[in-house]
One Martini backbone bead per residue (centre of mass of N, CA, C, O) as a GRO file, in nm:
protein
  333
    1MET     BB    1  -2.239   0.420   0.035
    2VAL     BB    2  -2.377   0.216   0.241
    3GLU     BB    3  -2.320  -0.148   0.240
    4GLN     BB    4  -2.464  -0.463   0.216
    5VAL     BB    5  -2.297  -0.749   0.132
    6GLN     BB    6  -2.382  -0.925   0.378
    7ASP     BB    7  -2.455  -1.092   0.633
    8GLY     BB    8  -2.284  -0.902   0.867
    9LEU     BB    9  -2.176  -0.714   0.613
   10TRP     BB   10  -1.998  -0.403   0.563
   11SER     BB   11  -1.973  -0.097   0.365
   12ILE     BB   12  -1.755   0.195   0.437
   13PRO     BB   13  -1.720   0.505   0.316
   14VAL     BB   14  -1.419   0.704   0.352
   15PRO     BB   15  -1.250   0.985   0.336
   16ILE     BB   16  -0.976   1.137   0.142
   17PRO     BB   17  -0.831   1.412   0.166
   18ASP     BB   18  -0.696   1.530  -0.114
   19ASN     BB   19  -0.762   1.258  -0.294
   20PRO     BB   20  -0.807   1.065  -0.580
   21LEU     BB   21  -0.933   0.813  -0.428
   22ARG     BB   22  -1.141   0.956  -0.197
   23TYR     BB   23  -1.160   0.650  -0.061
   24THR     BB   24  -1.226   0.422   0.200
   25LEU     BB   25  -1.298   0.083   0.263
   26VAL     BB   26  -1.486  -0.014   0.532
   27TYR     BB   27  -1.520  -0.315   0.712
   28ALA     BB   28  -1.813  -0.462   0.880
   29HIS     BB   29  -1.836  -0.692   1.143
   30GLU     BB   30  -2.059  -0.881   1.294
   31THR     BB   31  -2.098  -0.954   1.640
   32ALA     BB   32  -2.172  -1.044   1.962
   33ASN     BB   33  -2.010  -0.753   2.061
   34GLY     BB   34  -2.026  -0.610   1.757
   35LEU     BB   35  -1.735  -0.491   1.592
   36VAL     BB   36  -1.526  -0.562   1.303
   37LEU     BB   37  -1.264  -0.412   1.136
   38VAL     BB   38  -1.145  -0.326   0.808
   39ASP     BB   39  -1.003  -0.085   0.871
   40ALA     BB   40  -1.025   0.298   0.930
   41GLY     BB   41  -0.879   0.539   0.808
   42TRP     BB   42  -0.837   0.860   0.802
   43ASP     BB   43  -0.701   1.126   1.004
   44SER     BB   44  -1.006   1.294   1.034
   45GLU     BB   45  -1.295   1.455   1.083
   46GLU     BB   46  -1.437   1.375   0.824
   47THR     BB   47  -1.383   1.071   0.852
   48TRP     BB   48  -1.504   1.024   1.129
   49LYS     BB   49  -1.795   1.110   1.063
   50ALA     BB   50  -1.836   0.893   0.844
   51LEU     BB   51  -1.788   0.649   1.027
   52VAL     BB   52  -2.006   0.702   1.235
   53ALA     BB   53  -2.242   0.704   1.031
   54GLY     BB   54  -2.191   0.419   0.917
   55ILE     BB   55  -2.220   0.263   1.181
   56ALA     BB   56  -2.515   0.351   1.231
   57VAL     BB   57  -2.638   0.192   0.992
   58THR     BB   58  -2.564  -0.091   1.137
   59GLY     BB   59  -2.648  -0.029   1.462
   60TYR     BB   60  -2.395   0.128   1.572
   61ARG     BB   61  -2.104   0.222   1.758
   62PRO     BB   62  -1.785   0.298   1.826
   63ALA     BB   63  -1.805   0.154   2.114
   64ASP     BB   64  -1.860  -0.140   1.953
   65VAL     BB   65  -1.569  -0.172   1.883
   66GLU     BB   66  -1.343  -0.457   1.920
   67GLY     BB   67  -1.191  -0.436   1.627
   68VAL     BB   68  -0.884  -0.402   1.412
   69LEU     BB   69  -0.806  -0.479   1.083
   70VAL     BB   70  -0.494  -0.432   0.921
   71THR     BB   71  -0.354  -0.435   0.611
   72HIS     BB   72  -0.189  -0.154   0.658
   73TYR     BB   73   0.008   0.138   0.756
   74HIS     BB   74  -0.132   0.334   0.602
   75ALA     BB   75  -0.316   0.620   0.663
   76ASP     BB   76  -0.590   0.520   0.505
   77HIS     BB   77  -0.601   0.262   0.723
   78TYR     BB   78  -0.470   0.347   1.024
   79GLY     BB   79  -0.538   0.636   1.135
   80LEU     BB   80  -0.815   0.563   1.324
   81ALA     BB   81  -0.739   0.334   1.524
   82GLU     BB   82  -0.664   0.497   1.781
   83ARG     BB   83  -0.938   0.634   1.820
   84ILE     BB   84  -1.104   0.381   1.850
   85ARG     BB   85  -0.953   0.272   2.095
   86GLY     BB   86  -1.025   0.520   2.278
   87VAL     BB   87  -1.342   0.467   2.269
   88SER     BB   88  -1.352   0.117   2.301
   89GLY     BB   89  -1.085  -0.070   2.341
   90ALA     BB   90  -0.974  -0.178   2.094
   91TRP     BB   91  -0.820  -0.385   1.902
   92VAL     BB   92  -0.505  -0.400   1.710
   93ALA     BB   93  -0.424  -0.545   1.389
   94MET     BB   94  -0.100  -0.653   1.250
   95HIS     BB   95   0.153  -0.712   1.078
   96VAL     BB   96   0.471  -0.744   1.188
   97ARG     BB   97   0.618  -0.582   0.963
   98ASP     BB   98   0.451  -0.316   0.994
   99ALA     BB   99   0.503  -0.276   1.293
  100GLU     BB  100   0.807  -0.228   1.253
  101VAL     BB  101   0.782   0.025   1.088
  102LEU     BB  102   0.639   0.198   1.299
  103ALA     BB  103   0.859   0.166   1.527
  104ASN     BB  104   1.087   0.312   1.310
  105LEU     BB  105   0.989   0.581   1.305
  106PRO     BB  106   1.011   0.887   1.321
  107THR     BB  107   0.931   1.137   1.581
  108ASP     BB  108   0.957   1.359   1.350
  109ARG     BB  109   0.890   1.539   1.072
  110GLY     BB  110   1.165   1.658   0.996
  111THR     BB  111   1.323   1.393   0.978
  112TRP     BB  112   1.148   1.262   0.761
  113GLU     BB  113   1.179   1.477   0.538
  114ARG     BB  114   1.484   1.452   0.513
  115ARG     BB  115   1.489   1.157   0.433
  116VAL     BB  116   1.319   1.178   0.177
  117ALA     BB  117   1.492   1.390   0.029
  118GLU     BB  118   1.749   1.214   0.020
  119GLN     BB  119   1.633   0.982  -0.145
  120LEU     BB  120   1.566   1.151  -0.396
  121THR     BB  121   1.854   1.268  -0.459
  122THR     BB  122   1.995   0.991  -0.493
  123HIS     BB  123   1.791   0.960  -0.770
  124GLY     BB  124   1.795   1.277  -0.910
  125CYS     BB  125   1.642   1.475  -0.755
  126PRO     BB  126   1.585   1.780  -0.713
  127GLU     BB  127   1.599   1.953  -0.427
  128GLY     BB  128   1.341   2.124  -0.447
  129GLN     BB  129   1.150   1.884  -0.518
  130ALA     BB  130   1.214   1.714  -0.272
  131ARG     BB  131   1.103   1.908  -0.060
  132ALA     BB  132   0.816   1.927  -0.175
  133ALA     BB  133   0.742   1.627  -0.155
  134ALA     BB  134   0.789   1.594   0.150
  135GLY     BB  135   0.575   1.817   0.231
  136GLU     BB  136   0.319   1.664   0.087
  137MET     BB  137   0.301   1.384   0.270
  138GLN     BB  138   0.193   1.411   0.557
  139LEU     BB  139   0.382   1.276   0.784
  140GLY     BB  140   0.235   1.342   1.062
  141ARG     BB  141   0.022   1.110   1.049
  142PHE     BB  142   0.227   0.896   1.184
  143VAL     BB  143   0.313   1.051   1.412
  144GLY     BB  144   0.231   0.905   1.728
  145ARG     BB  145   0.126   0.640   1.667
  146GLY     BB  146   0.006   0.361   1.763
  147VAL     BB  147   0.064   0.044   1.819
  148PRO     BB  148  -0.011  -0.260   1.787
  149ASP     BB  149  -0.152  -0.537   2.000
  150ARG     BB  150  -0.159  -0.723   1.737
  151LEU     BB  151   0.008  -0.992   1.572
  152LEU     BB  152   0.051  -1.102   1.247
  153GLN     BB  153   0.040  -1.406   1.050
  154ASN     BB  154   0.086  -1.621   0.822
  155GLY     BB  155  -0.209  -1.830   0.830
  156GLN     BB  156  -0.376  -1.709   1.024
  157THR     BB  157  -0.663  -1.757   1.233
  158LEU     BB  158  -0.988  -1.601   1.255
  159GLU     BB  159  -1.268  -1.516   1.463
  160VAL     BB  160  -1.556  -1.345   1.305
  161GLY     BB  161  -1.869  -1.378   1.366
  162GLY     BB  162  -1.840  -1.697   1.282
  163VAL     BB  163  -1.594  -1.624   1.093
  164GLU     BB  164  -1.335  -1.713   0.892
  165LEU     BB  165  -1.003  -1.572   0.897
  166ARG     BB  166  -0.729  -1.548   0.670
  167VAL     BB  167  -0.399  -1.482   0.662
  168VAL     BB  168  -0.245  -1.301   0.380
  169TRP     BB  169   0.064  -1.250   0.294
  170THR     BB  170   0.133  -0.937   0.081
  171PRO     BB  171   0.397  -0.831  -0.023
  172GLY     BB  172   0.482  -0.477  -0.166
  173HIS     BB  173   0.314  -0.227  -0.089
  174SER     BB  174   0.406  -0.359   0.178
  175PRO     BB  175   0.578  -0.555   0.395
  176GLY     BB  176   0.280  -0.629   0.565
  177HIS     BB  177   0.076  -0.693   0.378
  178SER     BB  178  -0.277  -0.792   0.415
  179CYS     BB  179  -0.502  -1.037   0.364
  180PHE     BB  180  -0.854  -1.158   0.386
  181HIS     BB  181  -0.983  -1.482   0.410
  182ALA     BB  182  -1.333  -1.593   0.346
  183PRO     BB  183  -1.456  -1.893   0.282
  184ASP     BB  184  -1.759  -1.875   0.371
  185ARG     BB  185  -1.795  -1.604   0.186
  186ARG     BB  186  -1.610  -1.595  -0.072
  187VAL     BB  187  -1.382  -1.379   0.017
  188LEU     BB  188  -1.158  -1.088  -0.039
  189PHE     BB  189  -0.954  -0.884   0.152
  190SER     BB  190  -0.729  -0.671  -0.039
  191GLY     BB  191  -0.691  -0.388  -0.008
  192ASP     BB  192  -0.404  -0.286  -0.212
  193HIS     BB  193  -0.327  -0.541  -0.384
  194VAL     BB  194  -0.626  -0.553  -0.521
  195LEU     BB  195  -0.766  -0.371  -0.784
  196PRO     BB  196  -1.000  -0.308  -1.036
  197ARG     BB  197  -0.820  -0.054  -1.188
  198ILE     BB  198  -0.584   0.001  -1.024
  199THR     BB  199  -0.241   0.014  -0.985
  200PRO     BB  200  -0.061  -0.069  -0.744
  201GLN     BB  201   0.176   0.046  -0.544
  202VAL     BB  202   0.531  -0.019  -0.614
  203ALA     BB  203   0.797   0.073  -0.394
  204ALA     BB  204   1.120   0.243  -0.379
  205MET     BB  205   1.414   0.426  -0.203
  206ASP     BB  206   1.643   0.185  -0.155
  207SER     BB  207   1.905   0.039  -0.334
  208ASP     BB  208   2.070  -0.089  -0.074
  209ALA     BB  209   1.860  -0.265  -0.002
  210ALA     BB  210   1.725  -0.595   0.020
  211GLU     BB  211   1.476  -0.517  -0.102
  212ASP     BB  212   1.205  -0.658  -0.336
  213PRO     BB  213   0.894  -0.554  -0.395
  214LEU     BB  214   0.816  -0.669  -0.677
  215THR     BB  215   0.877  -0.962  -0.629
  216ASP     BB  216   0.686  -0.982  -0.393
  217TYR     BB  217   0.426  -0.900  -0.540
  218LEU     BB  218   0.416  -1.122  -0.756
  219GLY     BB  219   0.406  -1.349  -0.544
  220SER     BB  220   0.141  -1.242  -0.404
  221LEU     BB  221  -0.055  -1.293  -0.633
  222GLU     BB  222  -0.042  -1.607  -0.596
  223ARG     BB  223  -0.156  -1.622  -0.300
  224VAL     BB  224  -0.462  -1.522  -0.418
  225ARG     BB  225  -0.506  -1.783  -0.599
  226LEU     BB  226  -0.832  -1.863  -0.529
  227ALA     BB  227  -1.104  -2.065  -0.607
  228ASP     BB  228  -1.324  -1.959  -0.370
  229ILE     BB  229  -1.337  -1.675  -0.501
  230GLU     BB  230  -1.603  -1.450  -0.590
  231GLU     BB  231  -1.509  -1.188  -0.418
  232VAL     BB  232  -1.373  -0.860  -0.407
  233LEU     BB  233  -1.259  -0.652  -0.119
  234PRO     BB  234  -1.154  -0.351  -0.140
  235ALA     BB  235  -1.021  -0.027  -0.032
  236HIS     BB  236  -1.095   0.062  -0.331
  237GLU     BB  237  -1.363   0.166  -0.512
  238TYR     BB  238  -1.472  -0.168  -0.585
  239ARG     BB  239  -1.634  -0.443  -0.605
  240PHE     BB  240  -1.533  -0.774  -0.742
  241ARG     BB  241  -1.492  -0.987  -1.016
  242GLY     BB  242  -1.230  -1.170  -1.146
  243LEU     BB  243  -0.943  -1.236  -1.021
  244ALA     BB  244  -0.768  -1.389  -1.230
  245SER     BB  245  -0.766  -1.164  -1.450
  246ARG     BB  246  -0.642  -0.945  -1.270
  247LEU     BB  247  -0.376  -1.087  -1.207
  248GLN     BB  248  -0.282  -1.105  -1.500
  249PHE     BB  249  -0.273  -0.805  -1.559
  250LEU     BB  250  -0.068  -0.720  -1.342
  251ALA     BB  251   0.165  -0.898  -1.435
  252SER     BB  252   0.179  -0.784  -1.727
  253HIS     BB  253   0.234  -0.492  -1.660
  254HIS     BB  254   0.516  -0.543  -1.527
  255THR     BB  255   0.650  -0.678  -1.765
  256GLU     BB  256   0.628  -0.434  -1.957
  257ARG     BB  257   0.784  -0.237  -1.773
  258LEU     BB  258   1.051  -0.388  -1.769
  259ILE     BB  259   1.104  -0.370  -2.069
  260GLU     BB  260   1.097  -0.061  -2.096
  261LEU     BB  261   1.322  -0.001  -1.887
  262GLY     BB  262   1.550  -0.166  -2.011
  263ALA     BB  263   1.552   0.002  -2.275
  264ALA     BB  264   1.615   0.276  -2.140
  265VAL     BB  265   1.890   0.201  -2.024
  266SER     BB  266   2.018   0.130  -2.298
  267ALA     BB  267   1.959   0.422  -2.430
  268HIS     BB  268   2.047   0.559  -2.120
  269PRO     BB  269   2.328   0.552  -2.004
  270GLY     BB  270   2.370   0.680  -1.675
  271SER     BB  271   2.103   0.706  -1.551
  272THR     BB  272   1.871   0.805  -1.353
  273ALA     BB  273   1.570   0.744  -1.227
  274TRP     BB  274   1.464   1.025  -1.288
  275GLU     BB  275   1.542   1.028  -1.591
  276LEU     BB  276   1.379   0.775  -1.668
  277CYS     BB  277   1.097   0.885  -1.610
  278SER     BB  278   1.099   1.093  -1.861
  279VAL     BB  279   1.090   0.823  -2.079
  280LEU     BB  280   0.838   0.714  -1.981
  281THR     BB  281   0.522   0.578  -1.958
  282TRP     BB  282   0.229   0.767  -1.895
  283SER     BB  283  -0.088   0.898  -1.840
  284ARG     BB  284   0.098   1.153  -1.838
  285LEU     BB  285   0.291   1.405  -1.827
  286TRP     BB  286   0.567   1.435  -1.637
  287GLU     BB  287   0.567   1.757  -1.614
  288THR     BB  288   0.263   1.752  -1.468
  289PHE     BB  289   0.356   1.656  -1.215
  290SER     BB  290   0.364   1.646  -0.903
  291PRO     BB  291   0.588   1.608  -0.659
  292LEU     BB  292   0.440   1.363  -0.537
  293SER     BB  293   0.397   1.201  -0.799
  294GLN     BB  294   0.700   1.183  -0.863
  295ARG     BB  295   0.775   1.021  -0.617
  296PHE     BB  296   0.604   0.772  -0.684
  297ALA     BB  297   0.731   0.717  -0.963
  298LEU     BB  298   1.018   0.677  -0.862
  299GLY     BB  299   0.957   0.433  -0.679
  300GLU     BB  300   0.858   0.248  -0.907
  301THR     BB  301   1.112   0.256  -1.081
  302LEU     BB  302   1.305   0.143  -0.865
  303ALA     BB  303   1.164  -0.130  -0.828
  304HIS     BB  304   1.225  -0.223  -1.120
  305LEU     BB  305   1.533  -0.197  -1.107
  306ILE     BB  306   1.577  -0.402  -0.880
  307MET     BB  307   1.466  -0.642  -1.038
  308LEU     BB  308   1.663  -0.624  -1.275
  309ARG     BB  309   1.911  -0.666  -1.099
  310ALA     BB  310   1.830  -0.947  -0.984
  311ARG     BB  311   1.836  -1.059  -1.299
  312GLY     BB  312   2.103  -0.924  -1.441
  313GLU     BB  313   2.032  -0.653  -1.635
  314VAL     BB  314   2.134  -0.443  -1.419
  315ILE     BB  315   2.331  -0.154  -1.300
  316GLY     BB  316   2.428   0.023  -1.003
  317LEU     BB  317   2.595   0.304  -0.936
  318PRO     BB  318   2.742   0.391  -0.617
  319SER     BB  319   2.639   0.693  -0.623
  320ARG     BB  320   2.588   1.060  -0.628
  321PRO     BB  321   2.393   0.966  -0.807
  322VAL     BB  322   2.241   0.698  -0.914
  323ARG     BB  323   2.351   0.481  -1.183
  324TRP     BB  324   2.245   0.323  -1.494
  325TYR     BB  325   2.307  -0.008  -1.640
  326THR     BB  326   2.380  -0.249  -1.843
  327ALA     BB  327   2.514  -0.559  -1.798
  328ALA     BB  328   2.612  -0.602  -2.102
  329GLY     BB  329   2.841  -0.366  -2.080
  330GLY     BB  330   3.057  -0.471  -1.851
  331CYS     BB  331   2.993  -0.367  -1.576
  332THR     BB  332   3.193  -0.322  -1.273
  333TRP     BB  333   3.165  -0.242  -0.901
   0.00000   0.00000   0.00000
């Protein structure tokens, strides 16, 4: 249900069809000219109707939206931004790094699905499952979406309805993921960077790239360790207090995962990332995962392998598929 979080600040849950996350929390700031939203929700008629109804509870219409601040480019956050812009002429703002990702996406679904399937097979996923996972990703949701017309930078300050919002660049979940810190309200709009119960996905699919998303993510946890935050307003689940303890839990979770994965590489030298997934601990049996869930798990495992490699603990043999060994084994490639 729509909730008034503070004076002039509303939380509007909008559904994500056929997704276990169930909904995205869109935050609406009242301004002198209408509303500024943080995130927009998934691009579907069901989501649009929920957003319109939620905006009505605040006393406004979609035509009154003057701007959308996007935490990151994923479809459950950015999807409806273009439709809102078409209705109201709203500006759409996103961190420059994620805007670059959008600008470089393939222009057709087929190309994107082939790219994803190739990334999966490079890391040991069987071809049939790779094609199934690529097909499940609803990649067309991104294709053809307009790019933002305002680019955000770390540390930038914005005035929204008489309240200062500071951009905190928090790469990891996406290259340009950004949180918005509102010191006057003593809240942090955390997007997918910090959630109250779920561990946000930090994934990689290209072991040859220079990016190290997990190292980025762990560094980004420290960026939001701010003493004046009383409440965290995430994009999923529910708002919560106790940011410091949640940050500690997330950092510890990844430390434990790195230890487990390093031990798995040592016990199973020459394994692909896909094969390593099958011996790691998950919330349920690996064999019961859907192709899409396996794709996400593979991406998370690869992100941890890349961080272990950066620390000099493992080595990836640049073959097809890529195979992993402990650095202590004396392998040099």
